[in-house]
């Protein structure tokens, strides 16, 4: 990442219609609210191709909306080999995704980009964000809460590197030098 390039994060789950779109939207919203929206690109993808081009699950969109997020623009995509080069950090939503992504990594650099989302929540009782697909709206809300907590932890870790450097104060002739 250079001073002008944004930091690129991709969140990965199975079909890219439930968990990873939540993480993408929450992380983007957090960056924008902290004034760093131009310094971060937040994306998501799935390990499978079952839902390519589809909107997020309506329960995902509803859960996000209940908390003030807009997930309506999401369209599912699949993680590809190019996704490693296009992103600085690859965040898996559970250990199965992490294992698949590490298998797909072609070298140590790509493997080193892969991490688990819940690694950023020191209070998490599991390493896996559960898949809410076969559950009701309450589970989607619960999963969103887990994702919000972990993305805040991830953001806190990245934020110092994302903030533009402060320009040093200079004392010149116009200020008369130091008092």
mmCIF file of C-alpha atoms in Angstrom:
data_model
loop_
_atom_site.group_PDB
_atom_site.id
_atom_site.type_symbol
_atom_site.label_atom_id
_atom_site.label_comp_id
_atom_site.label_asym_id
_atom_site.label_seq_id
_atom_site.Cartn_x
_atom_site.Cartn_y
_atom_site.Cartn_z
ATOM 1 C CA UNK A 1 0.000 0.000 0.000
ATOM 2 C CA UNK A 2 1.377 3.383 -0.942
ATOM 3 C CA UNK A 3 0.214 6.693 0.465
ATOM 4 C CA UNK A 4 -2.301 6.951 -2.390
ATOM 5 C CA UNK A 5 -3.418 3.329 -2.699
ATOM 6 C CA UNK A 6 -6.300 2.176 -0.517
ATOM 7 C CA UNK A 7 -5.945 -0.911 1.658
ATOM 8 C CA UNK A 8 -8.008 -3.687 0.071
ATOM 9 C CA UNK A 9 -9.825 -6.232 2.239
ATOM 10 C CA UNK A 10 -11.955 -9.114 0.979
ATOM 11 C CA UNK A 11 -14.246 -11.126 3.242
ATOM 12 C CA UNK A 12 -14.918 -14.707 2.150
ATOM 13 C CA UNK A 13 -17.690 -17.171 3.020
ATOM 14 C CA UNK A 14 -19.364 -20.007 1.119
ATOM 15 C CA UNK A 15 -21.839 -18.465 -1.327
ATOM 16 C CA UNK A 16 -21.313 -14.725 -0.748
ATOM 17 C CA UNK A 17 -24.937 -14.040 0.160
ATOM 18 C CA UNK A 18 -24.987 -14.107 3.993
ATOM 19 C CA UNK A 19 -21.880 -13.676 6.150
ATOM 20 C CA UNK A 20 -19.283 -12.119 3.866
ATOM 21 C CA UNK A 21 -21.645 -9.430 2.500
ATOM 22 C CA UNK A 22 -22.420 -8.480 6.106
ATOM 23 C CA UNK A 23 -18.715 -8.130 6.880
ATOM 24 C CA UNK A 24 -18.081 -6.149 3.680
ATOM 25 C CA UNK A 25 -20.869 -3.670 4.420
ATOM 26 C CA UNK A 26 -20.065 -3.299 8.134
ATOM 27 C CA UNK A 27 -16.338 -2.795 7.516
ATOM 28 C CA UNK A 28 -16.975 -0.227 4.758
ATOM 29 C CA UNK A 29 -19.435 1.652 6.972
ATOM 30 C CA UNK A 30 -16.966 1.697 9.855
ATOM 31 C CA UNK A 31 -14.206 3.073 7.613
ATOM 32 C CA UNK A 32 -16.503 5.768 6.250
ATOM 33 C CA UNK A 33 -17.697 6.810 9.716
ATOM 34 C CA UNK A 34 -14.058 7.132 10.814
ATOM 35 C CA UNK A 35 -13.202 9.321 7.830
ATOM 36 C CA UNK A 36 -11.149 6.624 6.135
ATOM 37 C CA UNK A 37 -13.571 5.539 3.408
ATOM 38 C CA UNK A 38 -11.165 6.596 0.675
ATOM 39 C CA UNK A 39 -8.305 4.659 2.310
ATOM 40 C CA UNK A 40 -10.094 1.275 2.359
ATOM 41 C CA UNK A 41 -11.750 -0.923 -0.240
ATOM 42 C CA UNK A 42 -14.034 -3.519 1.319
ATOM 43 C CA UNK A 43 -15.185 -6.426 -0.848
ATOM 44 C CA UNK A 44 -16.583 -9.913 -0.388
ATOM 45 C CA UNK A 45 -16.687 -13.191 -2.279
ATOM 46 C CA UNK A 46 -17.659 -16.822 -1.919
ATOM 47 C CA UNK A 47 -15.640 -19.985 -2.275
ATOM 48 C CA UNK A 48 -18.421 -21.431 -4.463
ATOM 49 C CA UNK A 49 -20.248 -20.243 -7.547
ATOM 50 C CA UNK A 50 -23.827 -21.150 -6.563
ATOM 51 C CA UNK A 51 -25.101 -17.580 -6.251
ATOM 52 C CA UNK A 52 -23.005 -15.598 -8.760
ATOM 53 C CA UNK A 53 -24.653 -12.274 -9.582
ATOM 54 C CA UNK A 54 -27.431 -12.693 -7.019
ATOM 55 C CA UNK A 55 -28.319 -10.165 -4.366
ATOM 56 C CA UNK A 56 -27.535 -10.948 -0.761
ATOM 57 C CA UNK A 57 -30.072 -13.186 0.971
ATOM 58 C CA UNK A 58 -33.120 -11.107 1.913
ATOM 59 C CA UNK A 59 -32.523 -11.983 5.571
ATOM 60 C CA UNK A 60 -29.006 -10.549 5.300
ATOM 61 C CA UNK A 61 -30.344 -7.331 3.772
ATOM 62 C CA UNK A 62 -33.087 -7.140 6.426
ATOM 63 C CA UNK A 63 -30.672 -7.751 9.298
ATOM 64 C CA UNK A 64 -28.284 -5.102 7.990
ATOM 65 C CA UNK A 65 -31.150 -2.631 7.552
ATOM 66 C CA UNK A 66 -32.346 -3.182 11.126
ATOM 67 C CA UNK A 67 -28.925 -1.939 12.264
ATOM 68 C CA UNK A 68 -28.758 0.975 9.834
ATOM 69 C CA UNK A 69 -26.627 -0.561 7.063
ATOM 70 C CA UNK A 70 -27.448 -0.765 3.356
ATOM 71 C CA UNK A 71 -26.728 -4.125 1.767
ATOM 72 C CA UNK A 72 -29.032 -3.667 -1.202
ATOM 73 C CA UNK A 73 -26.285 -3.103 -3.800
ATOM 74 C CA UNK A 74 -24.482 -6.388 -3.141
ATOM 75 C CA UNK A 75 -24.076 -8.914 -5.945
ATOM 76 C CA UNK A 76 -22.445 -12.269 -5.229
ATOM 77 C CA UNK A 77 -19.080 -13.071 -6.757
ATOM 78 C CA UNK A 78 -16.620 -15.909 -6.439
ATOM 79 C CA UNK A 79 -13.107 -15.717 -5.033
ATOM 80 C CA UNK A 80 -10.578 -16.426 -7.788
ATOM 81 C CA UNK A 81 -6.819 -16.735 -8.060
ATOM 82 C CA UNK A 82 -6.721 -13.062 -9.074
ATOM 83 C CA UNK A 83 -8.429 -12.126 -5.798
ATOM 84 C CA UNK A 84 -5.168 -12.692 -3.936
ATOM 85 C CA UNK A 85 -3.351 -10.102 -6.068
ATOM 86 C CA UNK A 86 -6.293 -7.676 -5.935
ATOM 87 C CA UNK A 87 -6.447 -7.622 -2.120
ATOM 88 C CA UNK A 88 -4.086 -6.906 0.742
ATOM 89 C CA UNK A 89 -5.981 -8.985 3.299
ATOM 90 C CA UNK A 90 -8.193 -12.048 2.776
ATOM 91 C CA UNK A 91 -10.545 -12.590 5.728
ATOM 92 C CA UNK A 92 -12.219 -15.982 6.064
ATOM 93 C CA UNK A 93 -15.481 -16.248 7.972
ATOM 94 C CA UNK A 94 -14.791 -19.772 9.249
ATOM 95 C CA UNK A 95 -12.029 -22.372 9.363
ATOM 96 C CA UNK A 96 -13.374 -24.236 6.322
ATOM 97 C CA UNK A 97 -13.027 -21.089 4.217
ATOM 98 C CA UNK A 98 -9.598 -20.459 5.710
ATOM 99 C CA UNK A 99 -8.466 -23.989 4.777
ATOM 100 C CA UNK A 100 -9.804 -23.629 1.212
ATOM 101 C CA UNK A 101 -8.156 -20.230 0.754
ATOM 102 C CA UNK A 102 -4.813 -21.517 2.045
ATOM 103 C CA UNK A 103 -5.056 -24.460 -0.383
ATOM 104 C CA UNK A 104 -5.675 -22.011 -3.232
ATOM 105 C CA UNK A 105 -2.740 -19.776 -2.236
ATOM 106 C CA UNK A 106 0.101 -20.203 -4.723
ATOM 107 C CA UNK A 107 2.904 -18.970 -2.500
ATOM 108 C CA UNK A 108 3.783 -17.774 0.995
ATOM 109 C CA UNK A 109 2.771 -14.183 0.218
ATOM 110 C CA UNK A 110 -0.758 -15.222 -0.720
ATOM 111 C CA UNK A 111 -1.001 -17.608 2.225
ATOM 112 C CA UNK A 112 0.162 -14.807 4.518
ATOM 113 C CA UNK A 113 -2.812 -12.658 3.483
ATOM 114 C CA UNK A 114 -5.339 -15.172 4.851
ATOM 115 C CA UNK A 115 -6.769 -14.728 8.348
ATOM 116 C CA UNK A 116 -9.939 -15.558 10.284
ATOM 117 C CA UNK A 117 -12.371 -12.756 11.103
ATOM 118 C CA UNK A 118 -13.002 -13.923 14.653
ATOM 119 C CA UNK A 119 -9.261 -13.755 15.375
ATOM 120 C CA UNK A 120 -9.966 -10.035 15.838
ATOM 121 C CA UNK A 121 -12.469 -10.634 18.666
ATOM 122 C CA UNK A 122 -10.606 -11.623 21.835
ATOM 123 C CA UNK A 123 -13.925 -12.473 23.514
ATOM 124 C CA UNK A 124 -15.088 -14.874 20.766
ATOM 125 C CA UNK A 125 -15.945 -18.338 22.049
ATOM 126 C CA UNK A 126 -15.370 -19.901 18.612
ATOM 127 C CA UNK A 127 -13.219 -19.341 15.547
ATOM 128 C CA UNK A 128 -16.129 -19.751 13.154
ATOM 129 C CA UNK A 129 -18.890 -17.299 12.311
ATOM 130 C CA UNK A 130 -21.852 -19.704 12.002
ATOM 131 C CA UNK A 131 -23.701 -19.915 8.698
ATOM 132 C CA UNK A 132 -27.222 -18.528 9.250
ATOM 133 C CA UNK A 133 -28.540 -19.690 5.870
ATOM 134 C CA UNK A 134 -30.742 -22.507 7.257
ATOM 135 C CA UNK A 135 -31.915 -20.491 10.254
ATOM 136 C CA UNK A 136 -34.323 -17.656 10.903
ATOM 137 C CA UNK A 137 -33.889 -13.882 11.162
ATOM 138 C CA UNK A 138 -32.719 -14.104 14.790
ATOM 139 C CA UNK A 139 -29.653 -16.054 13.697
ATOM 140 C CA UNK A 140 -28.863 -13.476 11.028
ATOM 141 C CA UNK A 141 -29.011 -10.764 13.716
ATOM 142 C CA UNK A 142 -26.778 -12.824 16.015
ATOM 143 C CA UNK A 143 -24.252 -13.419 13.228
ATOM 144 C CA UNK A 144 -24.287 -9.720 12.368
ATOM 145 C CA UNK A 145 -23.471 -8.898 16.003
ATOM 146 C CA UNK A 146 -20.461 -11.242 15.889
ATOM 147 C CA UNK A 147 -19.324 -9.668 12.621
ATOM 148 C CA UNK A 148 -19.699 -6.123 13.973
ATOM 149 C CA UNK A 149 -17.558 -6.918 17.016
ATOM 150 C CA UNK A 150 -14.827 -8.652 15.012
ATOM 151 C CA UNK A 151 -14.717 -6.021 12.249
ATOM 152 C CA UNK A 152 -14.267 -3.316 14.897
ATOM 153 C CA UNK A 153 -11.289 -5.300 16.203
ATOM 154 C CA UNK A 154 -9.888 -5.662 12.698
ATOM 155 C CA UNK A 155 -10.388 -1.961 12.030
ATOM 156 C CA UNK A 156 -8.658 -0.978 15.297
ATOM 157 C CA UNK A 157 -5.651 -3.036 14.250
ATOM 158 C CA UNK A 158 -5.494 -1.532 10.745
ATOM 159 C CA UNK A 159 -6.427 2.060 11.566
ATOM 160 C CA UNK A 160 -2.981 3.386 12.594
ATOM 161 C CA UNK A 161 -1.518 2.330 9.244
ATOM 162 C CA UNK A 162 -4.475 3.785 7.338
ATOM 163 C CA UNK A 163 -4.430 7.244 8.860
ATOM 164 C CA UNK A 164 -2.478 9.719 6.723
ATOM 165 C CA UNK A 165 0.724 10.828 8.397
ATOM 166 C CA UNK A 166 0.492 14.085 10.256
ATOM 167 C CA UNK A 167 2.677 16.810 8.848
ATOM 168 C CA UNK A 168 5.315 17.942 11.315
ATOM 169 C CA UNK A 169 5.014 21.387 12.736
ATOM 170 C CA UNK A 170 7.578 23.758 11.446
ATOM 171 C CA UNK A 171 8.673 26.961 13.029
ATOM 172 C CA UNK A 172 9.719 29.351 10.350
ATOM 173 C CA UNK A 173 10.538 33.009 9.984
ATOM 174 C CA UNK A 174 6.863 33.965 9.805
ATOM 175 C CA UNK A 175 6.250 32.681 13.310
ATOM 176 C CA UNK A 176 9.374 34.289 14.634
ATOM 177 C CA UNK A 177 10.815 30.947 15.668
ATOM 178 C CA UNK A 178 10.319 29.381 19.057
ATOM 179 C CA UNK A 179 9.024 31.634 21.816
#
